[in-house]
Amino acid sequence: ETNIPIVITTWSFTNSTVKAWEVLNNGGTALDAVEQGASVCEDQQCDGTVGYGGSPDENGETTLDALIMNGRTMNIGAVGGLRRIKHAISVARHVLDHTKHSFLVGELATQFAVEMGFQEESLTTSVSKKLWMKWHNEHHCQPNFWLNVSPDPTRNCGPYQKHEYSQHLLKKSHLNVDRFNHDTIGMVAIDQHGDIAAGTSTNGAKYKIPGRIGDSPIPGSGAYADNDVGGAAATGDGDVMLRFLPSFLTVEEMRRGSSPTDAAKTAVARIASHYPDFMGAVVALKNDGEYGAACHGINTFPYVVYDKKHSSYQIVNVSCS
Ligand code: SD4
């Protein structure tokens, strides 16, 4: 007996998973399940790392990255650095459904969203403002956007000092401290017709240099789906992960016969062999309903599954390498 339909979600984002399951259980498509599921996290600001009011960049602004992929048509929609629009994954869905393009970025992605009827609103909240203020007080080379003053004139703020965040990224210890800076929602779903979709939504990395895009909106990196095989989604240190296309590799390993767990392990191990200090995880779902995950750089990684065999969601805790 099959466990399809099924949805799996990175981290413990249960509300999103329940929403996606309701869509699937009502006969909805995998694409709708992923979009509506991730939208819940965008509304609820899951962990402060999805949606508005989290991860302010160097200028204090929150911008969003999202991807949705249709595993039947091998078509995607993605947005990067989306400004002033709350539902990034729905904008990505509009790119998928209503354009010949795949990926729109920045202010011009916002323009597209507005033309499609999305409401423009500030993504800054008192929480993201406070986060930014605290960080700013420790990094005096940043212009103070909120107080409308220039960088501290007593310091010599050259281009490298200005972007202290990227300097910090070079230090291992900083990555260790900042582990849970990164909790993107990634989802993979199979609907009653056997169609597979995958997607992600995130506000990226805290204090990023404006313009920085992580792994999440990049097809094959943040997520990937192919009806012939299955799907995968990733989360973690996006600056490193996007160099390895871990979601694509996971799907390709399953295509060659690996189990979802082994496929995800291969993708994670590939990154770890070059960057032993990276933090990240991959969830994988095969088109027969088998699922698994692998992770690196933290003790355990939780993900959520909701399938036809169970009457509720299950949280699975994976021990990481
Ligand atoms: C990023 N990968 O922008 C995102 C953050 C996150 O899991 O967790 N991703 O780097």
mmCIF file of C-alpha atoms and ligand atoms in Angstrom:
data_model
loop_
_atom_site.group_PDB
_atom_site.id
_atom_site.type_symbol
_atom_site.label_atom_id
_atom_site.label_comp_id
_atom_site.label_asym_id
_atom_site.label_seq_id
_atom_site.Cartn_x
_atom_site.Cartn_y
_atom_site.Cartn_z
ATOM 1 C CA GLU A 1 0.000 0.000 0.000
ATOM 2 C CA THR A 2 1.319 3.378 -1.000
ATOM 3 C CA ASN A 3 1.946 6.330 1.315
ATOM 4 C CA ILE A 4 1.279 8.800 -1.538
ATOM 5 C CA PRO A 5 0.221 11.619 -1.392
ATOM 6 C CA ILE A 6 3.060 12.795 0.818
ATOM 7 C CA VAL A 7 4.885 15.991 1.742
ATOM 8 C CA ILE A 8 8.231 16.459 3.517
ATOM 9 C CA THR A 9 9.467 19.741 4.973
ATOM 10 C CA THR A 10 12.837 20.903 6.331
ATOM 11 C CA TRP A 11 13.100 21.707 10.070
ATOM 12 C CA SER A 12 10.070 21.525 12.375
ATOM 13 C CA PHE A 13 7.768 23.674 10.280
ATOM 14 C CA THR A 14 4.653 21.681 11.158
ATOM 15 C CA ASN A 15 2.021 24.323 10.319
ATOM 16 C CA SER A 16 3.298 24.561 6.762
ATOM 17 C CA THR A 17 3.371 20.787 6.497
ATOM 18 C CA VAL A 18 -0.212 20.443 7.745
ATOM 19 C CA LYS A 19 -1.362 23.056 5.227
ATOM 20 C CA ALA A 20 0.415 21.267 2.371
ATOM 21 C CA TRP A 21 -1.120 17.975 3.483
ATOM 22 C CA GLU A 22 -4.626 19.471 3.512
ATOM 23 C CA VAL A 23 -4.132 20.592 -0.088
ATOM 24 C CA LEU A 24 -2.903 17.124 -1.119
ATOM 25 C CA ASN A 25 -5.601 15.308 0.839
ATOM 26 C CA ASN A 26 -8.287 17.395 -0.845
ATOM 27 C CA GLY A 27 -7.012 16.242 -4.230
ATOM 28 C CA GLY A 28 -4.905 19.361 -4.856
ATOM 29 C CA THR A 29 -1.705 19.433 -6.865
ATOM 30 C CA ALA A 30 1.804 19.090 -5.477
ATOM 31 C CA LEU A 31 2.561 22.587 -6.786
ATOM 32 C CA ASP A 32 -0.366 24.071 -4.848
ATOM 33 C CA ALA A 33 0.651 22.104 -1.752
ATOM 34 C CA VAL A 34 4.202 23.472 -1.847
ATOM 35 C CA GLU A 35 3.078 27.030 -2.577
ATOM 36 C CA GLN A 36 0.343 27.146 0.058
ATOM 37 C CA GLY A 37 2.444 25.268 2.598
ATOM 38 C CA ALA A 38 5.423 27.599 2.283
ATOM 39 C CA SER A 39 3.046 30.583 2.347
ATOM 40 C CA VAL A 40 2.051 29.637 5.889
ATOM 41 C CA CYS A 41 5.682 30.037 6.983
ATOM 42 C CA GLU A 42 5.924 33.329 5.119
ATOM 43 C CA ASP A 43 2.885 34.569 7.095
ATOM 44 C CA GLN A 44 4.016 33.125 10.418
ATOM 45 C CA GLN A 45 7.661 34.222 10.017
ATOM 46 C CA CYS A 46 8.861 30.691 10.850
ATOM 47 C CA ASP A 47 11.947 30.950 13.077
ATOM 48 C CA GLY A 48 12.418 34.514 11.848
ATOM 49 C CA THR A 49 14.195 33.044 8.836
ATOM 50 C CA VAL A 50 11.222 32.815 6.483
ATOM 51 C CA GLY A 51 9.143 35.779 5.403
ATOM 52 C CA TYR A 52 9.050 39.430 6.467
ATOM 53 C CA GLY A 53 10.707 40.935 9.544
ATOM 54 C CA GLY A 54 13.787 38.684 9.661
ATOM 55 C CA SER A 55 17.428 38.605 8.520
ATOM 56 C CA PRO A 56 17.891 42.335 7.859
ATOM 57 C CA ASP A 57 20.699 43.030 5.411
ATOM 58 C CA GLU A 58 23.519 45.536 5.970
ATOM 59 C CA ASN A 59 21.085 48.350 5.263
ATOM 60 C CA GLY A 60 18.426 46.954 7.585
ATOM 61 C CA GLU A 61 16.151 45.746 4.798
ATOM 62 C CA THR A 62 14.575 42.290 4.639
ATOM 63 C CA THR A 63 14.504 40.762 1.152
ATOM 64 C CA LEU A 64 13.153 37.372 0.126
ATOM 65 C CA ASP A 65 14.322 34.455 -2.030
ATOM 66 C CA ALA A 66 11.993 31.687 -3.229
ATOM 67 C CA LEU A 67 11.781 28.880 -5.765
ATOM 68 C CA ILE A 68 9.083 26.513 -6.959
ATOM 69 C CA MET A 69 9.674 23.641 -9.382
ATOM 70 C CA ASN A 70 7.252 21.473 -11.322
ATOM 71 C CA GLY A 71 8.693 17.965 -11.686
ATOM 72 C CA ARG A 72 6.281 17.009 -14.473
ATOM 73 C CA THR A 73 7.140 19.863 -16.844
ATOM 74 C CA MET A 74 10.670 20.536 -15.489
ATOM 75 C CA ASN A 75 9.733 24.199 -15.326
ATOM 76 C CA ILE A 76 10.566 26.576 -12.483
ATOM 77 C CA GLY A 77 9.727 29.996 -11.145
ATOM 78 C CA ALA A 78 12.105 31.843 -8.841
ATOM 79 C CA VAL A 79 12.672 35.231 -7.264
ATOM 80 C CA GLY A 80 15.819 36.557 -5.595
ATOM 81 C CA GLY A 81 16.265 39.650 -3.470
ATOM 82 C CA LEU A 82 12.531 40.372 -3.697
ATOM 83 C CA ARG A 83 11.686 43.662 -1.961
ATOM 84 C CA ARG A 84 8.498 44.774 -0.174
ATOM 85 C CA ILE A 85 6.362 41.741 -1.122
ATOM 86 C CA LYS A 86 5.463 39.214 1.575
ATOM 87 C CA HIS A 87 4.598 36.117 -0.419
ATOM 88 C CA ALA A 88 7.777 35.335 -2.301
ATOM 89 C CA ILE A 89 6.841 31.770 -3.197
ATOM 90 C CA SER A 90 3.592 32.987 -4.757
ATOM 91 C CA VAL A 91 5.513 35.504 -6.848
ATOM 92 C CA ALA A 92 7.773 32.601 -7.895
ATOM 93 C CA ARG A 93 4.626 30.657 -8.789
ATOM 94 C CA HIS A 94 3.503 33.569 -10.973
ATOM 95 C CA VAL A 95 6.870 33.537 -12.741
ATOM 96 C CA LEU A 96 6.314 29.810 -13.346
ATOM 97 C CA ASP A 97 2.697 30.071 -14.487
ATOM 98 C CA HIS A 98 2.555 33.379 -16.341
ATOM 99 C CA THR A 99 5.955 33.929 -18.010
ATOM 100 C CA LYS A 100 8.424 32.179 -20.288
ATOM 101 C CA HIS A 101 11.159 33.151 -17.850
ATOM 102 C CA SER A 102 12.509 31.301 -14.825
ATOM 103 C CA PHE A 103 14.099 33.779 -12.430
ATOM 104 C CA LEU A 104 13.400 37.442 -11.623
ATOM 105 C CA VAL A 105 15.459 39.508 -9.177
ATOM 106 C CA GLY A 106 15.393 42.587 -6.973
ATOM 107 C CA GLU A 107 13.396 45.739 -7.566
ATOM 108 C CA LEU A 108 12.304 44.534 -10.988
ATOM 109 C CA ALA A 109 10.895 41.338 -9.494
ATOM 110 C CA THR A 110 8.902 43.607 -7.187
ATOM 111 C CA GLN A 111 7.611 45.512 -10.208
ATOM 112 C CA PHE A 112 6.487 42.230 -11.776
ATOM 113 C CA ALA A 113 4.744 41.217 -8.550
ATOM 114 C CA VAL A 114 2.897 44.531 -8.347
ATOM 115 C CA GLU A 115 1.776 44.156 -11.965
ATOM 116 C CA MET A 116 0.462 40.708 -11.034
ATOM 117 C CA GLY A 117 -1.603 42.216 -8.250
ATOM 118 C CA PHE A 118 0.595 41.625 -5.209
ATOM 119 C CA GLN A 119 0.470 44.233 -2.474
ATOM 120 C CA GLU A 120 3.605 46.254 -1.793
ATOM 121 C CA GLU A 121 4.402 46.721 1.906
ATOM 122 C CA SER A 122 7.422 47.158 4.135
ATOM 123 C CA LEU A 123 9.062 43.903 5.258
ATOM 124 C CA THR A 124 10.665 45.667 8.233
ATOM 125 C CA THR A 125 9.265 45.098 11.722
ATOM 126 C CA SER A 126 10.292 46.298 15.186
ATOM 127 C CA VAL A 127 12.070 42.943 15.591
ATOM 128 C CA SER A 128 14.143 43.233 12.410
ATOM 129 C CA LYS A 129 14.864 46.877 13.227
ATOM 130 C CA LYS A 130 16.112 45.919 16.696
ATOM 131 C CA LEU A 131 18.267 43.120 15.280
ATOM 132 C CA TRP A 132 19.796 45.501 12.814
ATOM 133 C CA MET A 133 20.365 48.235 15.429
ATOM 134 C CA LYS A 134 22.204 45.834 17.725
ATOM 135 C CA TRP A 135 24.380 44.593 14.875
ATOM 136 C CA HIS A 136 24.999 48.118 13.684
ATOM 137 C CA ASN A 137 26.197 49.208 17.099
ATOM 138 C CA GLU A 138 28.869 46.534 16.909
ATOM 139 C CA HIS A 139 29.856 47.390 13.327
ATOM 140 C CA HIS A 140 30.494 51.100 13.186
ATOM 141 C CA CYS A 141 31.487 51.156 9.559
ATOM 142 C CA GLN A 142 27.869 50.701 8.522
ATOM 143 C CA PRO A 143 25.943 53.816 7.608
ATOM 144 C CA ASN A 144 23.096 54.153 10.081
ATOM 145 C CA PHE A 145 20.041 53.874 7.895
ATOM 146 C CA TRP A 146 17.547 54.309 10.729
ATOM 147 C CA LEU A 147 19.236 57.162 12.547
ATOM 148 C CA ASN A 148 20.147 58.752 9.232
ATOM 149 C CA VAL A 149 23.829 59.269 10.046
ATOM 150 C CA SER A 150 27.002 58.357 8.176
ATOM 151 C CA PRO A 151 29.586 55.742 9.224
ATOM 152 C CA ASP A 152 31.733 56.566 12.261
ATOM 153 C CA PRO A 153 34.216 59.169 10.872
ATOM 154 C CA THR A 154 36.872 58.210 13.444
ATOM 155 C CA ARG A 155 37.297 54.880 11.692
ATOM 156 C CA ASN A 156 38.810 54.347 8.315
ATOM 157 C CA CYS A 157 35.913 52.584 6.634
ATOM 158 C CA GLY A 158 37.267 51.291 3.343
ATOM 159 C CA PRO A 159 35.315 48.876 1.150
ATOM 160 C CA TYR A 160 36.462 45.828 3.111
ATOM 161 C CA GLN A 161 35.607 47.336 6.459
ATOM 162 C CA LYS A 162 32.240 48.354 5.116
ATOM 163 C CA HIS A 163 31.350 44.743 4.462
ATOM 164 C CA GLU A 164 32.470 43.317 7.775
ATOM 165 C CA TYR A 165 29.863 40.611 7.528
ATOM 166 C CA SER A 166 31.609 38.971 4.600
ATOM 167 C CA GLN A 167 34.884 39.282 6.514
ATOM 168 C CA HIS A 168 33.279 37.435 9.390
ATOM 169 C CA LEU A 169 32.126 34.687 7.096
ATOM 170 C CA LEU A 170 35.751 33.845 6.463
ATOM 171 C CA LYS A 171 36.183 32.946 10.121
ATOM 172 C CA LYS A 172 35.167 29.460 11.131
ATOM 173 C CA SER A 173 34.215 30.504 14.643
ATOM 174 C CA HIS A 174 31.687 32.943 13.293
ATOM 175 C CA LEU A 175 29.949 30.218 11.330
ATOM 176 C CA ASN A 176 29.780 28.060 14.438
ATOM 177 C CA VAL A 177 28.202 30.814 16.491
ATOM 178 C CA ASP A 178 25.780 31.678 13.738
ATOM 179 C CA ARG A 179 24.560 28.209 12.976
ATOM 180 C CA PHE A 180 20.874 28.814 13.294
ATOM 181 C CA ASN A 181 21.083 31.927 11.224
ATOM 182 C CA HIS A 182 19.846 29.674 8.423
ATOM 183 C CA ASP A 183 16.486 27.902 8.554
ATOM 184 C CA THR A 184 14.920 28.050 5.138
ATOM 185 C CA ILE A 185 11.700 26.185 4.531
ATOM 186 C CA GLY A 186 12.143 23.587 1.800
ATOM 187 C CA MET A 187 9.322 21.268 0.749
ATOM 188 C CA VAL A 188 8.866 18.317 -1.571
ATOM 189 C CA ALA A 189 5.396 16.926 -2.318
ATOM 190 C CA ILE A 190 3.852 14.147 -4.404
ATOM 191 C CA ASP A 191 0.151 14.434 -5.219
ATOM 192 C CA GLN A 192 -2.444 11.750 -5.957
ATOM 193 C CA HIS A 193 -1.525 11.831 -9.661
ATOM 194 C CA GLY A 194 2.131 11.150 -8.905
ATOM 195 C CA ASP A 195 3.184 14.656 -9.851
ATOM 196 C CA ILE A 196 6.116 15.993 -7.835
ATOM 197 C CA ALA A 197 6.870 19.576 -6.847
ATOM 198 C CA ALA A 198 9.573 21.128 -4.704
ATOM 199 C CA GLY A 199 10.137 24.630 -3.395
ATOM 200 C CA THR A 200 11.840 26.920 -0.917
ATOM 201 C CA SER A 201 11.272 30.257 0.763
ATOM 202 C CA THR A 202 13.709 32.245 2.917
ATOM 203 C CA ASN A 203 14.793 35.704 3.952
ATOM 204 C CA GLY A 204 18.396 34.553 3.461
ATOM 205 C CA ALA A 205 21.280 35.359 5.785
ATOM 206 C CA LYS A 206 21.369 37.986 8.524
ATOM 207 C CA TYR A 207 23.347 41.173 7.747
ATOM 208 C CA LYS A 208 24.080 40.005 4.220
ATOM 209 C CA ILE A 209 25.563 42.391 1.731
ATOM 210 C CA PRO A 210 22.599 43.811 -0.198
ATOM 211 C CA GLY A 211 22.263 41.814 -3.398
ATOM 212 C CA ARG A 212 23.441 38.546 -1.876
ATOM 213 C CA ILE A 213 21.476 35.497 -3.016
ATOM 214 C CA GLY A 214 21.836 32.151 -1.273
ATOM 215 C CA ASP A 215 21.154 28.605 -2.391
ATOM 216 C CA SER A 216 17.422 28.654 -1.804
ATOM 217 C CA PRO A 217 16.122 30.162 -5.074
ATOM 218 C CA ILE A 218 18.676 28.386 -7.286
ATOM 219 C CA PRO A 219 17.183 25.344 -9.046
ATOM 220 C CA GLY A 220 19.134 22.196 -8.189
ATOM 221 C CA SER A 221 20.579 23.932 -5.186
ATOM 222 C CA GLY A 222 17.684 24.963 -2.903
ATOM 223 C CA ALA A 223 15.311 22.411 -4.403
ATOM 224 C CA TYR A 224 14.798 20.132 -7.392
ATOM 225 C CA ALA A 225 12.078 17.800 -8.655
ATOM 226 C CA ASP A 226 11.721 15.321 -11.488
ATOM 227 C CA ASN A 227 8.649 13.077 -11.756
ATOM 228 C CA ASP A 228 10.838 10.296 -13.166
ATOM 229 C CA VAL A 229 12.820 10.098 -9.916
ATOM 230 C CA GLY A 230 11.712 12.258 -6.990
ATOM 231 C CA GLY A 231 12.617 15.536 -5.370
ATOM 232 C CA ALA A 232 14.940 17.150 -2.838
ATOM 233 C CA ALA A 233 15.268 20.386 -0.886
ATOM 234 C CA ALA A 234 18.177 21.883 1.013
ATOM 235 C CA THR A 235 18.815 24.255 3.904
ATOM 236 C CA GLY A 236 21.933 25.683 5.515
ATOM 237 C CA ASP A 237 24.932 27.840 4.671
ATOM 238 C CA GLY A 238 23.675 28.980 1.306
ATOM 239 C CA ASP A 239 26.820 30.776 0.199
ATOM 240 C CA VAL A 240 28.693 27.475 0.279
ATOM 241 C CA MET A 241 25.865 25.094 -0.613
ATOM 242 C CA LEU A 242 24.892 26.746 -3.875
ATOM 243 C CA ARG A 243 28.290 25.850 -5.330
ATOM 244 C CA PHE A 244 27.431 22.146 -5.158
ATOM 245 C CA LEU A 245 23.820 21.904 -6.383
ATOM 246 C CA PRO A 246 23.015 19.458 -3.561
ATOM 247 C CA SER A 247 19.324 19.045 -4.455
ATOM 248 C CA PHE A 248 20.191 18.180 -8.054
ATOM 249 C CA LEU A 249 22.897 15.763 -6.929
ATOM 250 C CA THR A 250 20.486 14.073 -4.508
ATOM 251 C CA VAL A 251 17.917 13.525 -7.265
ATOM 252 C CA GLU A 252 20.600 12.240 -9.640
ATOM 253 C CA GLU A 253 21.893 9.802 -7.015
ATOM 254 C CA MET A 254 18.346 8.476 -6.585
ATOM 255 C CA ARG A 255 18.109 8.164 -10.372
ATOM 256 C CA ARG A 256 21.178 5.920 -10.210
ATOM 257 C CA GLY A 257 19.474 3.733 -7.618
ATOM 258 C CA SER A 258 20.427 5.227 -4.258
ATOM 259 C CA SER A 259 17.909 5.348 -1.441
ATOM 260 C CA PRO A 260 16.791 8.879 -0.473
ATOM 261 C CA THR A 261 18.930 8.748 2.681
ATOM 262 C CA ASP A 262 22.053 7.584 0.838
ATOM 263 C CA ALA A 263 21.480 10.114 -1.948
ATOM 264 C CA ALA A 264 21.190 12.985 0.545
ATOM 265 C CA LYS A 265 24.280 11.699 2.370
ATOM 266 C CA THR A 266 26.278 11.742 -0.861
ATOM 267 C CA ALA A 267 25.268 15.345 -1.570
ATOM 268 C CA VAL A 268 26.089 16.495 1.965
ATOM 269 C CA ALA A 269 29.398 14.594 2.012
ATOM 270 C CA ARG A 270 30.435 16.226 -1.260
ATOM 271 C CA ILE A 271 30.136 19.667 0.330
ATOM 272 C CA ALA A 272 31.752 18.537 3.599
ATOM 273 C CA SER A 273 34.754 17.137 1.739
ATOM 274 C CA HIS A 274 35.577 20.703 0.649
ATOM 275 C CA TYR A 275 34.068 22.654 3.562
ATOM 276 C CA PRO A 276 34.193 20.501 6.722
ATOM 277 C CA ASP A 277 32.714 23.350 8.792
ATOM 278 C CA PHE A 278 29.625 23.977 6.714
ATOM 279 C CA MET A 279 26.182 23.562 8.245
ATOM 280 C CA GLY A 280 23.414 22.191 6.109
ATOM 281 C CA ALA A 281 20.851 19.517 5.421
ATOM 282 C CA VAL A 282 19.046 17.909 2.496
ATOM 283 C CA VAL A 283 15.654 16.183 2.534
ATOM 284 C CA ALA A 284 14.867 13.679 -0.221
ATOM 285 C CA LEU A 285 11.691 12.013 -1.483
ATOM 286 C CA LYS A 286 11.530 9.282 -4.127
ATOM 287 C CA ASN A 287 8.602 8.957 -6.507
ATOM 288 C CA ASP A 288 7.596 5.690 -4.795
ATOM 289 C CA GLY A 289 7.093 7.552 -1.499
ATOM 290 C CA GLU A 290 10.341 6.533 0.201
ATOM 291 C CA TYR A 291 12.005 9.472 1.973
ATOM 292 C CA GLY A 292 15.127 10.345 3.950
ATOM 293 C CA ALA A 293 17.544 13.132 4.860
ATOM 294 C CA ALA A 294 21.158 13.876 5.722
ATOM 295 C CA CYS A 295 22.815 16.765 7.528
ATOM 296 C CA HIS A 296 26.181 18.121 8.580
ATOM 297 C CA GLY A 297 27.588 20.533 11.143
ATOM 298 C CA ILE A 298 24.861 20.326 13.773
ATOM 299 C CA ASN A 299 23.938 17.494 16.159
ATOM 300 C CA THR A 300 20.508 16.663 14.849
ATOM 301 C CA PHE A 301 18.310 17.960 12.086
ATOM 302 C CA PRO A 302 14.527 17.648 12.291
ATOM 303 C CA TYR A 303 12.227 17.377 9.314
ATOM 304 C CA VAL A 304 8.484 16.835 9.029
ATOM 305 C CA VAL A 305 6.606 14.202 7.035
ATOM 306 C CA TYR A 306 2.874 13.958 6.453
ATOM 307 C CA ASP A 307 1.684 11.084 4.290
ATOM 308 C CA LYS A 308 -1.343 8.948 3.536
ATOM 309 C CA LYS A 309 -0.306 6.250 6.020
ATOM 310 C CA HIS A 310 -0.457 8.525 9.050
ATOM 311 C CA SER A 311 -3.263 10.585 10.524
ATOM 312 C CA SER A 312 -0.896 13.314 11.652
ATOM 313 C CA TYR A 313 2.505 14.749 10.863
ATOM 314 C CA GLN A 314 5.658 12.970 12.027
ATOM 315 C CA ILE A 315 8.825 14.792 13.058
ATOM 316 C CA VAL A 316 11.940 12.785 12.176
ATOM 317 C CA ASN A 317 15.225 13.644 13.901
ATOM 318 C CA VAL A 318 18.339 12.837 11.887
ATOM 319 C CA SER A 319 21.780 12.464 13.467
ATOM 320 C CA CYS A 320 24.217 14.563 11.468
ATOM 321 C CA SER A 321 27.759 13.919 10.264
HETATM 322 C C1 SD4 B 1 20.494 31.059 2.616
HETATM 323 N N1 SD4 B 1 20.069 28.740 2.682
HETATM 324 O O1 SD4 B 1 20.051 32.078 2.131
HETATM 325 C C2 SD4 B 1 19.533 30.035 2.972
HETATM 326 C C3 SD4 B 1 19.251 30.142 4.394
HETATM 327 C C4 SD4 B 1 18.888 28.868 4.788
HETATM 328 O O2 SD4 B 1 18.587 27.019 4.474
HETATM 329 O O3 SD4 B 1 18.722 28.155 5.558
HETATM 330 N N2 SD4 B 1 18.825 28.115 3.991
HETATM 331 O O4 SD4 B 1 21.680 30.842 2.851
#
